[in-house]
PDB file of C-alpha atoms in Angstrom:
ATOM      1  CA  GLN A 606     -26.520 -13.338 -37.177  1.00 50.00           C
ATOM      2  CA  LEU A 607     -25.716 -14.979 -33.814  1.00 52.00           C
ATOM      3  CA  CYS A 608     -22.292 -12.789 -32.744  1.00 68.00           C
ATOM      4  CA  ILE A 609     -24.293  -9.324 -33.478  1.00 74.00           C
ATOM      5  CA  ASN A 610     -27.397 -10.934 -31.339  1.00 88.00           C
ATOM      6  CA  LEU A 611     -24.986 -11.665 -28.257  1.00 89.00           C
ATOM      7  CA  TYR A 612     -23.726  -8.523 -29.064  1.00 90.00           C
ATOM      8  CA  ASP A 613     -27.066  -6.306 -28.964  1.00 91.00           C
ATOM      9  CA  GLN A 614     -27.754  -8.212 -25.248  1.00 93.00           C
ATOM     10  CA  VAL A 615     -24.583  -7.581 -23.736  1.00 94.00           C
ATOM     11  CA  ARG A 616     -24.491  -3.958 -25.289  1.00 92.00           C
ATOM     12  CA  GLU A 617     -27.766  -3.031 -23.644  1.00 94.00           C
ATOM     13  CA  SER A 618     -27.469  -5.250 -20.547  1.00 96.00           C
ATOM     14  CA  ILE A 619     -24.089  -2.740 -20.186  1.00 96.00           C
ATOM     15  CA  CYS A 620     -26.749   0.513 -20.849  1.00 93.00           C
ATOM     16  CA  ASP A 621     -28.781  -0.810 -18.417  1.00 95.00           C
ATOM     17  CA  GLY A 622     -26.572  -1.368 -15.276  1.00 95.00           C
ATOM     18  CA  ASN A 623     -26.528  -5.017 -15.338  1.00 96.00           C
ATOM     19  CA  ASP A 624     -23.527  -6.288 -14.841  1.00 94.00           C
ATOM     20  CA  ALA A 625     -24.895 -10.576 -14.128  1.00 95.00           C
ATOM     21  CA  ALA A 626     -26.737 -10.297 -17.490  1.00 96.00           C
ATOM     22  CA  ALA A 627     -23.850  -8.642 -19.255  1.00 96.00           C
ATOM     23  CA  ILE A 628     -21.555 -11.612 -18.051  1.00 95.00           C
ATOM     24  CA  HIS A 629     -23.752 -14.175 -18.124  1.00 95.00           C
ATOM     25  CA  PHE A 630     -23.813 -13.138 -22.148  1.00 94.00           C
ATOM     26  CA  ILE A 631     -20.330 -12.645 -22.047  1.00 94.00           C
ATOM     27  CA  GLU A 632     -19.605 -16.109 -21.024  1.00 92.00           C
ATOM     28  CA  GLN A 633     -21.271 -17.042 -23.857  1.00 90.00           C
ATOM     29  CA  ASN A 634     -18.254 -16.142 -26.032  1.00 89.00           C
ATOM     30  CA  PRO A 635     -15.797 -14.125 -24.566  1.00 89.00           C
ATOM     31  CA  GLU A 636     -14.655 -12.725 -28.145  1.00 88.00           C
ATOM     32  CA  VAL A 637     -17.662 -10.892 -28.035  1.00 91.00           C
ATOM     33  CA  VAL A 638     -16.026  -8.050 -26.741  1.00 92.00           C
ATOM     34  CA  ASN A 639     -14.036  -7.247 -29.448  1.00 91.00           C
ATOM     35  CA  TYR A 640     -16.880  -7.567 -31.696  1.00 85.00           C
ATOM     36  CA  GLU A 641     -17.739  -3.686 -33.269  1.00 78.00           C
ATOM     37  CA  PRO A 642     -20.203  -4.381 -36.417  1.00 72.00           C
ATOM     38  CA  SER A 643     -21.074  -0.903 -35.573  1.00 70.00           C
ATOM     39  CA  ASN A 644     -17.597   0.633 -35.404  1.00 67.00           C
ATOM     40  CA  THR A 645     -18.034   0.753 -31.042  1.00 85.00           C
ATOM     41  CA  PRO A 646     -17.080  -2.812 -29.277  1.00 91.00           C
ATOM     42  CA  ILE A 647     -18.233  -4.256 -26.407  1.00 93.00           C
ATOM     43  CA  SER A 648     -14.943  -3.017 -24.456  1.00 95.00           C
ATOM     44  CA  HIS A 649     -15.418   0.529 -25.585  1.00 93.00           C
ATOM     45  CA  ILE A 650     -18.632   0.430 -24.246  1.00 94.00           C
ATOM     46  CA  VAL A 651     -17.611  -1.446 -20.693  1.00 96.00           C
ATOM     47  CA  ALA A 652     -15.015   1.658 -20.530  1.00 95.00           C
ATOM     48  CA  SER A 653     -17.502   4.305 -21.550  1.00 92.00           C
ATOM     49  CA  ARG A 654     -20.954   3.203 -19.149  1.00 94.00           C
ATOM     50  CA  GLY A 655     -19.553  -0.386 -17.165  1.00 95.00           C
ATOM     51  CA  SER A 656     -19.715  -0.511 -13.516  1.00 96.00           C
ATOM     52  CA  GLN A 657     -16.185  -0.804 -11.746  1.00 96.00           C
ATOM     53  CA  ASP A 658     -16.931  -4.554 -11.026  1.00 96.00           C
ATOM     54  CA  LEU A 659     -18.071  -5.051 -15.322  1.00 97.00           C
ATOM     55  CA  GLN A 660     -14.287  -3.403 -16.285  1.00 97.00           C
ATOM     56  CA  MET A 661     -12.202  -5.184 -13.546  1.00 97.00           C
ATOM     57  CA  LYS A 662     -14.053  -8.790 -15.368  1.00 96.00           C
ATOM     58  CA  VAL A 663     -13.714  -7.790 -19.016  1.00 96.00           C
ATOM     59  CA  PHE A 664     -10.172  -6.162 -18.646  1.00 97.00           C
ATOM     60  CA  SER A 665      -8.715  -9.019 -16.491  1.00 96.00           C
ATOM     61  CA  ASN A 666      -9.650 -11.246 -19.326  1.00 94.00           C
ATOM     62  CA  PRO A 667      -6.509 -12.099 -21.351  1.00 93.00           C
ATOM     63  CA  ASP A 668      -8.791 -12.571 -24.539  1.00 91.00           C
ATOM     64  CA  THR A 669     -10.092  -9.286 -23.943  1.00 95.00           C
ATOM     65  CA  ASP A 670      -7.688  -6.791 -27.240  1.00 94.00           C
ATOM     66  CA  VAL A 671      -7.337  -3.747 -25.068  1.00 94.00           C
ATOM     67  CA  ASN A 672      -5.596  -2.001 -28.193  1.00 91.00           C
ATOM     68  CA  LEU A 673      -8.754  -1.279 -30.213  1.00 88.00           C
ATOM     69  CA  ILE A 674      -9.575   1.790 -30.648  1.00 83.00           C
ATOM     70  CA  HIS A 675     -12.810   2.878 -32.603  1.00 81.00           C
ATOM     71  CA  GLY A 676     -14.271   6.779 -33.537  1.00 75.00           C
ATOM     72  CA  GLU A 677     -13.768   8.140 -37.051  1.00 70.00           C
ATOM     73  CA  GLU A 678     -11.310  11.242 -38.029  1.00 63.00           C
ATOM     74  CA  ASP A 679     -11.178  13.433 -34.614  1.00 63.00           C
ATOM     75  CA  GLU A 680     -13.563  11.442 -32.643  1.00 69.00           C
ATOM     76  CA  ILE A 681     -11.091   8.104 -32.497  1.00 74.00           C
ATOM     77  CA  LYS A 682     -10.351   6.608 -28.949  1.00 79.00           C
ATOM     78  CA  ALA A 683      -8.627   3.975 -26.986  1.00 83.00           C
ATOM     79  CA  LEU A 684     -10.132   2.389 -23.738  1.00 87.00           C
ATOM     80  CA  HIS A 685      -7.694   4.537 -21.370  1.00 83.00           C
ATOM     81  CA  GLN A 686      -9.935   7.780 -22.893  1.00 80.00           C
ATOM     82  CA  TYR A 687     -12.774   7.020 -20.769  1.00 84.00           C
ATOM     83  CA  GLU A 688     -14.061   9.359 -18.223  1.00 83.00           C
ATOM     84  CA  ASN A 689     -16.081   6.565 -16.424  1.00 89.00           C
ATOM     85  CA  LEU A 690     -12.969   4.201 -16.709  1.00 92.00           C
ATOM     86  CA  SER A 691     -12.262   3.166 -13.111  1.00 94.00           C
ATOM     87  CA  ILE A 692      -8.869   3.939 -11.851  1.00 94.00           C
ATOM     88  CA  GLU A 693      -8.344   0.416 -11.296  1.00 96.00           C
ATOM     89  CA  ALA A 694      -9.856  -1.013 -14.308  1.00 96.00           C
ATOM     90  CA  LEU A 695      -7.041   1.552 -15.982  1.00 94.00           C
ATOM     91  CA  LYS A 696      -4.119   0.452 -13.866  1.00 93.00           C
ATOM     92  CA  LEU A 697      -5.432  -3.431 -15.319  1.00 95.00           C
ATOM     93  CA  ILE A 698      -5.148  -1.600 -18.560  1.00 94.00           C
ATOM     94  CA  ILE A 699      -1.697  -0.193 -18.943  1.00 90.00           C
ATOM     95  CA  HIS A 700       0.002  -2.980 -16.227  1.00 90.00           C
ATOM     96  CA  ARG A 701      -0.648  -5.656 -18.982  1.00 93.00           C
ATOM     97  CA  PRO A 702       2.000  -6.726 -21.220  1.00 91.00           C
ATOM     98  CA  ASP A 703      -0.306  -6.598 -23.930  1.00 92.00           C
ATOM     99  CA  PHE A 704      -1.105  -3.219 -23.867  1.00 89.00           C
ATOM    100  CA  ARG A 705       0.571  -0.945 -26.754  1.00 84.00           C
ATOM    101  CA  TYR A 706      -0.220   2.383 -26.055  1.00 79.00           C
ATOM    102  CA  ILE A 707       1.770   2.915 -22.634  1.00 81.00           C
ATOM    103  CA  ASN A 708       3.810   5.586 -24.827  1.00 80.00           C
ATOM    104  CA  HIS A 709       2.129   5.215 -28.341  1.00 72.00           C
ATOM    105  CA  LYS A 710       0.877   8.041 -30.350  1.00 67.00           C
ATOM    106  CA  ASN A 711       0.278   8.098 -34.010  1.00 62.00           C
ATOM    107  CA  ILE A 712      -2.444  10.218 -35.907  1.00 61.00           C
ATOM    108  CA  TYR A 713      -5.468   8.730 -34.700  1.00 61.00           C
ATOM    109  CA  LEU A 714      -3.906   9.495 -31.135  1.00 63.00           C
ATOM    110  CA  PRO A 715      -2.341  12.373 -31.331  1.00 70.00           C
ATOM    111  CA  PHE A 716      -1.346  11.978 -26.856  1.00 73.00           C
ATOM    112  CA  SER A 717       0.248   8.922 -25.330  1.00 79.00           C
ATOM    113  CA  PRO A 718      -2.268   7.895 -22.551  1.00 81.00           C
ATOM    114  CA  LEU A 719       0.698  10.840 -19.802  1.00 87.00           C
ATOM    115  CA  HIS A 720      -0.202  13.508 -22.139  1.00 87.00           C
ATOM    116  CA  TYR A 721      -3.879  13.062 -22.891  1.00 83.00           C
ATOM    117  CA  PHE A 722      -4.327  12.863 -18.463  1.00 86.00           C
ATOM    118  CA  VAL A 723      -2.463  15.995 -17.512  1.00 91.00           C
ATOM    119  CA  GLU A 724      -4.061  17.600 -20.890  1.00 87.00           C
ATOM    120  CA  ASN A 725      -7.855  17.364 -18.583  1.00 84.00           C
ATOM    121  CA  ILE A 726      -6.712  17.067 -15.535  1.00 84.00           C
ATOM    122  CA  CYS A 727      -8.688  20.547 -15.226  1.00 77.00           C
ATOM    123  CA  ASP A 728     -12.086  18.283 -16.159  1.00 73.00           C
ATOM    124  CA  ASP A 729     -12.358  16.117 -13.031  1.00 68.00           C
ATOM    125  CA  TYR A 730     -12.924  13.183 -14.218  1.00 68.00           C
ATOM    126  CA  GLY A 731     -10.281  11.486 -12.287  1.00 76.00           C
ATOM    127  CA  HIS A 732      -7.299  12.495 -14.807  1.00 84.00           C
ATOM    128  CA  GLU A 733      -5.192  13.144 -12.204  1.00 91.00           C
ATOM    129  CA  ALA A 734      -5.317  10.068  -9.972  1.00 91.00           C
ATOM    130  CA  LYS A 735      -5.163   8.074 -13.842  1.00 91.00           C
ATOM    131  CA  ALA A 736      -2.170  10.752 -14.410  1.00 92.00           C
ATOM    132  CA  ILE A 737      -0.245   9.704 -11.434  1.00 94.00           C
ATOM    133  CA  ALA A 738      -0.942   5.816 -12.187  1.00 92.00           C
ATOM    134  CA  ILE A 739       0.643   6.206 -15.953  1.00 91.00           C
ATOM    135  CA  ILE A 740       3.469   8.159 -14.550  1.00 95.00           C
ATOM    136  CA  ASN A 741       4.299   5.827 -11.751  1.00 93.00           C
ATOM    137  CA  ASP A 742       4.038   3.112 -13.853  1.00 89.00           C
ATOM    138  CA  PRO A 743       7.847   1.686 -15.419  1.00 88.00           C
ATOM    139  CA  LYS A 744       7.295   1.378 -18.695  1.00 87.00           C
ATOM    140  CA  THR A 745       5.762   5.693 -19.185  1.00 90.00           C
ATOM    141  CA  ASN A 746       8.562   7.528 -20.943  1.00 92.00           C
ATOM    142  CA  VAL A 747       7.998  10.461 -19.339  1.00 94.00           C
ATOM    143  CA  ALA A 748       9.917  12.230 -21.721  1.00 93.00           C
ATOM    144  CA  LEU A 749       7.635  11.265 -24.540  1.00 91.00           C
ATOM    145  CA  LYS A 750       6.830  14.015 -26.668  1.00 90.00           C
ATOM    146  CA  ASP A 751       3.163  14.955 -27.972  1.00 86.00           C
ATOM    147  CA  TYR A 752       2.132  15.885 -31.745  1.00 83.00           C
ATOM    148  CA  ARG A 753       3.464  19.589 -30.732  1.00 87.00           C
ATOM    149  CA  GLY A 754       6.543  18.346 -29.425  1.00 91.00           C
ATOM    150  CA  ARG A 755       5.321  18.897 -25.727  1.00 92.00           C
ATOM    151  CA  THR A 756       6.785  16.575 -22.573  1.00 94.00           C
ATOM    152  CA  ALA A 757       3.940  15.918 -20.311  1.00 94.00           C
ATOM    153  CA  LEU A 758       6.570  18.000 -18.051  1.00 96.00           C
ATOM    154  CA  ASP A 759       6.129  20.882 -20.455  1.00 96.00           C
ATOM    155  CA  VAL A 760       1.888  20.696 -19.876  1.00 93.00           C
ATOM    156  CA  ALA A 761       1.895  19.963 -16.757  1.00 95.00           C
ATOM    157  CA  THR A 762       4.413  23.203 -16.221  1.00 96.00           C
ATOM    158  CA  ARG A 763       1.890  25.539 -18.448  1.00 94.00           C
ATOM    159  CA  TYR A 764      -1.246  24.113 -16.221  1.00 92.00           C
ATOM    160  CA  GLY A 765       0.811  24.776 -12.904  1.00 94.00           C
ATOM    161  CA  LEU A 766       0.303  21.668 -11.934  1.00 94.00           C
ATOM    162  CA  THR A 767       3.220  21.170  -8.932  1.00 95.00           C
ATOM    163  CA  ASN A 768       2.375  18.203  -8.206  1.00 95.00           C
ATOM    164  CA  ILE A 769       2.494  16.673 -11.462  1.00 96.00           C
ATOM    165  CA  VAL A 770       5.297  18.429 -12.091  1.00 97.00           C
ATOM    166  CA  GLU A 771       7.373  16.852  -9.229  1.00 97.00           C
ATOM    167  CA  LEU A 772       6.070  13.918  -9.632  1.00 97.00           C
ATOM    168  CA  ILE A 773       7.316  13.746 -13.231  1.00 97.00           C
ATOM    169  CA  LYS A 774      10.300  15.628 -12.562  1.00 97.00           C
ATOM    170  CA  SER A 775      11.211  12.718  -9.960  1.00 96.00           C
ATOM    171  CA  GLN A 776      10.974   9.559 -12.376  1.00 94.00           C
ATOM    172  CA  LEU A 777      12.975  11.752 -14.653  1.00 94.00           C
ATOM    173  CA  GLU A 778      15.994  11.456 -12.165  1.00 91.00           C
ATOM    174  CA  LYS A 779      15.677   8.036 -12.022  1.00 84.00           C
TER     175      LYS A 779
END
């Protein structure tokens, strides 16, 4: 019951934009960010609704599980898929040694983070900057294929994303 109450307090603080209260409640029990009584972990609420400062605080904590995915069937999301996630928080997450999804796809996440951002650049949620950050990450396999057998280069070429095409080609030449 204590964890559910703390979860609710943190969630409400984030939704109200009250970073100080959210941080205060998280500091009472840092493991609350990984708690998911309603199938939405606090870490995902931070990624979807939290300020950049709160995102940086939560995702820099090594106890935060940056690999939690949540949702049902075709609505499953990983942290990197939230439009509100700041570019700085994304870089922090992908550079964490425990982040497993940099080159990962499965039945629930059929796109790697790179494919996701290249595919959605036109949505204008900072996806181009996020794609560039992932392309430039040395752990990224830019030759990885999505569930349709396409590389990120294929997707970028299809959409006429010249700067992304050139950046991916430069990574492939390394």
